[in-house]
Short mmCIF file of C-alpha atoms in Angstrom, two decimals:
data_model
loop_
_atom_site.label_atom_id
_atom_site.label_comp_id
_atom_site.label_asym_id
_atom_site.label_seq_id
_atom_site.Cartn_x
_atom_site.Cartn_y
_atom_site.Cartn_z
CA MET A 1 168.30 99.18 264.83
CA HIS A 2 170.36 99.76 267.95
CA GLN A 3 170.23 103.43 268.95
CA PRO A 4 173.63 105.13 269.21
CA ASN A 5 174.74 106.68 272.48
CA ILE A 6 175.35 110.25 271.35
CA ASN A 7 175.10 113.59 273.09
CA PHE A 8 174.17 116.97 271.59
CA ASP A 9 174.52 119.08 274.74
CA HIS A 10 177.56 121.00 273.49
CA LEU A 11 176.00 121.60 270.09
CA GLU A 12 172.97 123.01 271.86
CA ARG A 13 175.25 125.10 274.09
CA LEU A 14 176.74 126.67 270.97
CA THR A 15 173.32 127.37 269.44
CA ASP A 16 171.36 130.51 270.28
CA ASP A 17 168.27 132.08 268.73
CA THR A 18 170.33 133.29 265.75
CA GLY A 19 172.28 130.14 264.94
CA LEU A 20 175.51 128.35 265.76
CA ILE A 21 178.30 130.37 267.39
CA GLU A 22 181.61 129.66 265.73
CA HIS A 23 184.25 129.52 268.50
CA CYS A 24 184.70 128.59 272.15
CA LEU A 25 187.09 129.34 274.96
CA GLY A 26 187.29 125.88 276.43
CA ARG A 27 183.67 124.80 276.32
CA ILE A 28 182.14 128.26 276.65
CA PRO A 29 180.94 130.01 273.46
CA ARG A 30 182.96 133.08 272.50
CA ARG A 31 180.13 135.38 271.47
CA LYS A 32 182.46 138.12 270.30
CA GLU A 33 183.64 135.74 267.52
CA GLY A 34 180.14 135.65 266.06
CA TYR A 35 178.72 133.22 263.52
CA SER A 36 179.65 131.66 260.19
CA THR A 37 177.34 130.37 257.49
CA ASP A 38 179.86 127.54 256.97
CA ASP A 39 179.18 126.15 260.43
CA ASN A 40 175.42 126.63 260.23
CA ALA A 41 175.36 124.74 256.93
CA ARG A 42 177.41 121.93 258.48
CA ALA A 43 175.06 121.86 261.47
CA LEU A 44 171.97 121.70 259.27
CA TRP A 45 173.37 118.67 257.45
CA LEU A 46 174.39 117.06 260.74
CA CYS A 47 170.89 117.37 262.18
CA ILE A 48 169.41 115.75 259.07
CA GLU A 49 171.78 112.78 259.34
CA TRP A 50 171.05 112.23 263.03
CA ILE A 51 167.29 112.63 262.57
CA GLU A 52 167.46 109.59 260.28
CA LEU A 53 169.40 107.62 262.89
CA LEU A 54 167.28 108.55 265.92
CA GLN A 55 163.77 107.83 264.70
CA ASP A 56 162.93 105.96 267.91
CA GLU A 57 164.09 108.77 270.20
CA PRO A 58 161.28 111.39 270.27
CA SER A 59 162.95 113.67 272.80
CA GLU A 60 166.16 113.83 270.77
CA LEU A 61 164.20 114.32 267.55
CA LYS A 62 162.43 117.31 269.08
CA ARG A 63 165.75 118.81 270.10
CA LEU A 64 167.33 118.19 266.70
CA TYR A 65 164.40 119.70 264.81
CA GLY A 66 164.52 122.74 267.07
CA MET A 67 168.20 123.32 266.26
CA LEU A 68 167.68 122.46 262.59
CA ASP A 69 165.09 125.23 262.25
CA ARG A 70 167.58 127.79 263.54
CA TYR A 71 170.29 126.65 261.13
CA LEU A 72 167.86 126.63 258.20
CA ALA A 73 166.67 130.11 259.14
CA PHE A 74 170.29 131.24 259.34
CA LEU A 75 170.97 130.13 255.76
CA LEU A 76 167.78 131.81 254.56
CA TRP A 77 168.92 135.03 256.25
CA ALA A 78 172.55 134.80 255.10
CA GLN A 79 171.71 134.26 251.43
CA ARG A 80 172.03 137.36 249.27
CA ASP A 81 169.81 138.35 246.38
CA ASP A 82 172.34 136.96 243.89
CA GLY A 83 172.21 133.47 245.45
CA TRP A 84 175.58 133.66 247.21
CA PHE A 85 175.88 133.53 251.01
CA HIS A 86 177.51 136.03 253.29
CA ASN A 87 179.70 133.88 255.51
CA ASN A 88 180.83 135.79 258.60
CA PHE A 89 178.66 137.77 261.00
CA TYR A 90 179.35 139.60 264.23
CA TYR A 91 177.43 138.59 267.32
CA ASP A 92 175.09 141.54 266.84
CA ARG A 93 174.13 140.03 263.45
CA THR A 94 175.87 142.63 261.34
CA PRO A 95 177.93 141.22 258.44
CA GLU A 96 181.71 141.30 258.61
CA SER A 97 183.68 142.65 255.67
CA GLU A 98 184.74 139.77 253.40
CA THR A 99 185.18 138.50 249.89
CA ARG A 100 182.59 135.97 248.85
CA SER A 101 183.46 132.34 249.54
CA GLU A 102 182.99 129.57 246.99
CA ASP A 103 183.45 126.97 249.73
CA CYS A 104 180.62 128.53 251.70
CA LEU A 105 178.37 128.49 248.64
CA GLY A 106 179.15 124.86 247.84
CA ARG A 107 178.78 123.68 251.43
CA SER A 108 175.46 125.51 251.79
CA VAL A 109 174.15 124.06 248.51
CA TRP A 110 174.89 120.56 249.82
CA ALA A 111 173.20 121.22 253.17
CA VAL A 112 169.97 122.54 251.66
CA THR A 113 170.03 119.76 249.04
CA MET A 114 170.02 117.24 251.87
CA ALA A 115 167.27 119.16 253.65
CA TYR A 116 165.20 119.25 250.49
CA LEU A 117 165.66 115.55 249.73
CA LYS A 118 165.51 114.05 253.22
CA LEU A 119 163.12 116.09 255.35
CA ASN A 120 159.57 114.76 255.37
CA ASP A 121 157.56 117.89 256.07
CA ASN A 122 156.64 120.23 253.24
CA ALA A 123 157.10 123.43 255.25
CA ARG A 124 160.82 122.90 255.81
CA ARG A 125 161.32 121.47 252.31
CA TYR A 126 159.69 124.58 250.85
CA VAL A 127 162.29 126.78 252.54
CA ALA A 128 165.15 124.48 251.51
CA ALA A 129 163.90 124.53 247.91
CA GLU A 130 163.78 128.33 247.85
CA ILE A 131 167.35 128.62 249.13
CA LEU A 132 168.60 125.88 246.81
CA ARG A 133 166.95 127.31 243.71
CA ASN A 134 168.61 130.67 244.28
CA ALA A 135 171.98 129.16 245.22
CA LEU A 136 172.27 126.89 242.19
CA SER A 137 171.94 129.92 239.93
CA ALA A 138 175.17 131.25 241.50
CA CYS A 139 177.14 128.04 240.91
CA ARG A 140 177.74 128.26 237.17
CA LYS A 141 181.19 129.84 237.32
CA LEU A 142 182.87 128.18 240.29
CA ARG A 143 186.66 128.17 240.09
CA PHE A 144 187.84 126.12 243.06
CA ALA A 145 187.92 122.36 243.45
CA ARG A 146 186.21 121.97 246.82
CA SER A 147 183.24 124.12 245.89
CA GLN A 148 182.96 122.19 242.62
CA ALA A 149 182.97 118.89 244.55
CA TRP A 150 180.14 120.07 246.82
CA VAL A 151 178.03 121.20 243.88
CA LEU A 152 178.82 118.07 241.85
CA ALA A 153 177.66 115.92 244.76
CA SER A 154 174.50 118.02 245.18
CA CYS A 155 173.52 117.89 241.50
CA SER A 156 174.21 114.15 241.40
CA LYS A 157 171.96 113.54 244.40
CA LEU A 158 169.19 115.64 242.88
CA LEU A 159 169.46 113.88 239.53
CA MET A 160 169.35 110.46 241.18
CA GLU A 161 166.13 111.51 242.95
CA LYS A 162 164.71 113.38 239.96
CA LYS A 163 161.28 111.73 239.96
CA ASN A 164 160.47 113.29 243.31
CA SER A 165 162.72 116.32 243.39
CA ILE A 166 163.42 118.34 240.30
CA SER A 167 159.87 119.17 239.26
CA SER A 168 159.01 120.97 242.48
CA LEU A 169 162.36 122.77 242.42
CA GLU A 170 161.39 124.38 239.12
CA ILE A 171 164.88 123.65 237.76
CA ALA A 172 165.29 121.97 234.41
CA GLU A 173 166.96 118.57 234.50
CA ASP A 174 169.25 119.68 231.67
CA GLU A 175 170.49 122.60 233.79
CA LEU A 176 171.45 120.27 236.62
CA LYS A 177 173.15 117.89 234.22
CA GLN A 178 175.14 120.72 232.66
CA LEU A 179 176.22 122.05 236.06
CA ALA A 180 177.28 118.56 237.15
CA GLU A 181 179.17 118.03 233.87
CA THR A 182 181.01 121.33 234.28
CA CYS A 183 182.07 120.60 237.86
CA GLU A 184 183.12 117.03 237.11
CA HIS A 185 185.10 118.10 234.06
CA SER A 186 186.97 120.68 236.13
CA LEU A 187 187.89 118.14 238.80
CA LEU A 188 189.00 115.50 236.32
CA THR A 189 191.02 118.04 234.36
CA ALA A 190 192.75 119.27 237.53
CA TYR A 191 193.60 115.70 238.46
CA LYS A 192 195.08 114.91 235.06
CA GLU A 193 197.11 118.12 235.07
CA HIS A 194 198.69 117.45 238.47
CA ARG A 195 198.94 113.66 238.49
CA THR A 196 202.38 112.10 238.13
CA GLU A 197 203.66 108.61 238.75
CA ASP A 198 204.17 109.35 242.44
CA TRP A 199 201.54 112.09 242.99
CA HIS A 200 197.89 111.11 242.55
CA TRP A 201 196.15 114.32 243.47
CA PHE A 202 194.14 117.26 242.09
CA GLU A 203 196.51 120.01 243.25
CA LYS A 204 200.20 120.53 243.81
CA GLN A 205 199.56 120.34 247.57
CA MET A 206 197.20 118.47 249.84
CA THR A 207 195.73 121.11 252.09
CA TYR A 208 192.43 121.11 254.00
CA ALA A 209 189.29 118.94 253.79
CA ASN A 210 190.95 116.79 251.13
CA GLY A 211 188.47 113.93 251.23
CA ILE A 212 185.78 116.12 249.71
CA LEU A 213 187.42 115.83 246.27
CA PRO A 214 187.25 112.05 245.74
CA TRP A 215 183.91 112.04 247.60
CA GLY A 216 182.37 114.39 245.03
CA LEU A 217 183.53 112.10 242.22
CA PHE A 218 182.14 109.01 243.95
CA LEU A 219 178.74 110.72 244.19
CA SER A 220 178.97 111.65 240.53
CA TYR A 221 179.75 108.05 239.63
CA ARG A 222 176.62 106.92 241.44
CA TYR A 223 174.67 108.95 238.91
CA ASN A 224 176.66 108.79 235.67
CA ARG A 225 178.35 105.37 236.08
CA ARG A 226 181.43 106.50 234.15
CA ASN A 227 184.41 104.24 234.68
CA GLU A 228 186.92 107.09 234.44
CA THR A 229 185.13 108.97 237.22
CA LEU A 230 185.25 105.91 239.47
CA ARG A 231 188.89 105.18 238.63
CA ILE A 232 190.06 108.68 239.55
CA ALA A 233 187.87 108.79 242.67
CA LYS A 234 189.39 105.54 243.91
CA GLU A 235 192.96 106.33 242.89
CA SER A 236 192.92 109.74 244.57
CA LEU A 237 191.24 108.42 247.72
CA ASP A 238 193.74 105.58 248.02
CA PHE A 239 196.56 108.10 247.69
CA LEU A 240 194.99 110.30 250.38
CA ILE A 241 194.62 107.31 252.70
CA GLU A 242 198.28 106.46 252.23
CA LYS A 243 199.25 110.05 253.09
CA MET A 244 197.08 109.85 256.23
CA GLY A 245 198.58 106.65 257.59
CA GLY A 246 197.75 103.96 255.05
CA PHE A 247 195.28 101.09 254.87
CA ASN A 248 197.32 98.92 257.24
CA SER A 249 198.01 101.54 259.89
CA SER A 250 196.42 101.19 263.30
CA SER A 251 195.49 104.88 263.37
CA ILE A 252 194.71 107.86 261.15
CA ARG A 253 197.36 110.60 260.85
CA PRO A 254 195.77 113.77 259.42
CA ILE A 255 197.92 116.09 257.34
CA GLY A 256 198.91 119.04 259.53
CA ASN A 257 197.92 122.58 258.64
CA ARG A 258 201.41 123.88 259.51
CA GLY A 259 202.82 123.26 256.05
CA TRP A 260 200.34 120.78 254.50
CA CYS A 261 201.62 118.00 252.21
CA SER A 262 203.52 118.27 248.94
CA ARG A 263 205.51 115.87 246.84
CA HIS A 264 208.54 116.53 249.03
CA ASN A 265 207.29 116.87 252.61
CA ARG A 266 204.34 116.34 254.91
CA ALA A 267 203.40 118.39 257.98
CA ASP A 268 202.36 116.39 261.02
CA TRP A 269 200.87 119.26 263.06
CA ASP A 270 198.36 120.73 263.70
CA GLN A 271 195.87 117.99 262.92
CA GLN A 272 192.28 119.11 262.32
CA PRO A 273 189.09 117.12 263.07
CA ILE A 274 187.51 118.28 259.80
CA ASP A 275 190.18 116.45 257.82
CA VAL A 276 189.38 113.22 259.63
CA MET A 277 185.66 113.66 259.00
CA LYS A 278 186.17 114.34 255.28
CA LEU A 279 188.31 111.20 254.97
CA ALA A 280 185.55 109.22 256.68
CA LEU A 281 183.00 110.73 254.30
CA ALA A 282 184.95 109.65 251.20
CA ALA A 283 185.86 106.23 252.58
CA ASN A 284 182.23 105.59 253.52
CA GLU A 285 181.14 106.33 249.96
CA ALA A 286 183.92 104.14 248.56
CA TYR A 287 182.87 101.27 250.80
CA HIS A 288 179.26 101.38 249.65
CA ILE A 289 180.20 101.62 245.97
CA LEU A 290 183.14 99.19 245.87
CA ASP A 291 182.01 96.82 248.65
CA ASP A 292 185.57 96.66 249.95
CA SER A 293 185.85 96.28 253.72
CA ALA A 294 189.22 98.08 253.72
CA TYR A 295 187.31 101.35 253.37
CA LEU A 296 184.93 100.39 256.17
CA GLN A 297 187.94 99.98 258.43
CA VAL A 298 189.20 103.44 257.43
CA VAL A 299 185.88 104.97 258.53
CA LEU A 300 186.07 103.17 261.86
CA ARG A 301 189.67 104.30 262.38
CA CYS A 302 188.56 107.86 261.67
CA ARG A 303 186.05 107.51 264.50
CA ASP A 304 188.73 106.01 266.74
CA TRP A 305 190.97 109.04 266.09
CA PHE A 306 188.58 111.15 268.12
CA TYR A 307 188.65 108.67 271.01
CA GLY A 308 192.44 108.31 271.29
CA GLY A 309 193.43 106.34 268.20
CA ASN A 310 195.80 109.15 267.25
CA ASP A 311 199.48 110.12 267.53
CA HIS A 312 199.18 111.14 271.19
CA HIS A 313 196.79 108.36 272.24
CA ILE A 314 194.64 111.05 273.86
CA PRO A 315 190.85 111.39 273.41
CA LEU A 316 189.73 114.64 271.83
CA VAL A 317 186.04 114.17 272.63
CA ASP A 318 184.00 114.21 275.78
CA PRO A 319 181.05 111.85 275.23
CA SER A 320 179.25 113.32 278.23
CA ASP A 321 178.42 116.50 276.29
CA GLY A 322 179.44 115.68 272.70
CA SER A 323 182.19 118.30 272.55
CA CYS A 324 185.45 117.95 270.64
CA CYS A 325 188.81 119.67 270.92
CA ASP A 326 189.71 121.99 268.05
CA GLY A 327 192.76 120.04 266.96
CA LEU A 328 195.73 117.86 267.88
CA ASN A 329 198.98 119.78 268.24
CA SER A 330 202.54 118.63 268.87
CA ASP A 331 202.03 119.19 272.60
CA GLY A 332 198.56 117.67 272.78
CA PRO A 333 194.95 118.67 272.11
CA ASN A 334 193.78 122.24 271.64
CA GLN A 335 191.34 122.47 274.55
CA ASN A 336 188.98 124.92 272.86
CA ARG A 337 185.88 123.13 271.59
CA GLY A 338 184.36 125.13 268.78
CA ALA A 339 181.69 124.45 266.19
CA GLU A 340 183.73 122.97 263.33
CA SER A 341 185.51 120.38 265.46
CA THR A 342 182.38 119.35 267.35
CA LEU A 343 180.40 119.01 264.13
CA SER A 344 183.23 116.97 262.57
CA TYR A 345 183.17 114.55 265.48
CA LEU A 346 179.38 114.19 265.48
CA MET A 347 179.27 113.66 261.72
CA THR A 348 181.99 111.01 261.88
CA GLU A 349 179.90 109.23 264.51
CA ALA A 350 176.89 109.40 262.20
CA LEU A 351 178.91 107.85 259.37
CA ALA A 352 180.46 105.16 261.56
CA HIS A 353 177.37 104.02 263.46
CA PRO A 354 175.73 101.96 260.68
CA LEU A 355 179.12 100.43 259.82
CA LYS A 356 179.73 99.43 263.43
CA LEU A 357 176.40 97.59 263.32
CA GLU A 358 177.46 95.79 260.15
CA VAL A 359 180.64 94.61 261.81
CA PHE A 360 178.77 93.54 264.94
CA GLU A 361 176.17 91.59 262.96
CA LYS A 362 178.88 89.67 261.11
CA ILE A 363 180.58 88.51 264.31
#
């Protein structure tokens, strides 16, 4: 397999002995902004994906494992006795005042699920299992759609790998099934409540990280093979794609966070890299389930968005260090290059690389 040309210098620049620093001024980490568990969970998952893709690059593998250990240690440290995670920390490692975050819980559950299922060494898997076991116990009463999608995806992955996974987790298969059923039911109910003839979505507005909702249902379909789950996953994803430019557009147009998208209007600015990555995530899953090349092209256009296939025709990434601008505004890119945007770019590259090879091999 052809090795991708990817650079983790900026990710390493943002990573210290505690974990991943959240924000930058330009390319320089803003230490006074501290850390978030959200970003360390994202970074853990990212390292796992790239470790799979870079098996023939020992020097990069060593670097990725070194960073992975810091992110895994961060989640172990940030997890509270009740299974939830404290999200925001000052640079001196003291916790900031906050209300607990369902998104943070769901995102962390997914990251340690992937660590538990994909890492080969028992020492790291043991830590991931400990975190995951405690976190799943906190997921029974989730209220918000995105956290439910993360947990639904995690339970579905665990159930699909049950022969090798559930027994050592010391979690009953029935418990995972019940948790998955609860999360899926909530998502499907929300969709049915909000869907109209011209609005195929789970909420009255499309806001942030929208692709995670159909993605969670696609993962659930992989396990339960329910036609209704697949139908709603596809219908909602197709609607999201149309709101972000459409299948036939030459470029992706993320929904802006200055007003979001409702039945009556759509904000164009500011466009966030995480929304592009989440669309790529859902479209990638749709492609592998439906075997429809239209979704493959969506993933590749998501990658192109970072390189200038956007409204301003301006690259947001610097391949020389793997950094990414924090967003695309009406007057151009936000030149700060923080953790979330950089991770979104690197994850989109991880999703797109195998698909680029498929396209190349067919030529």
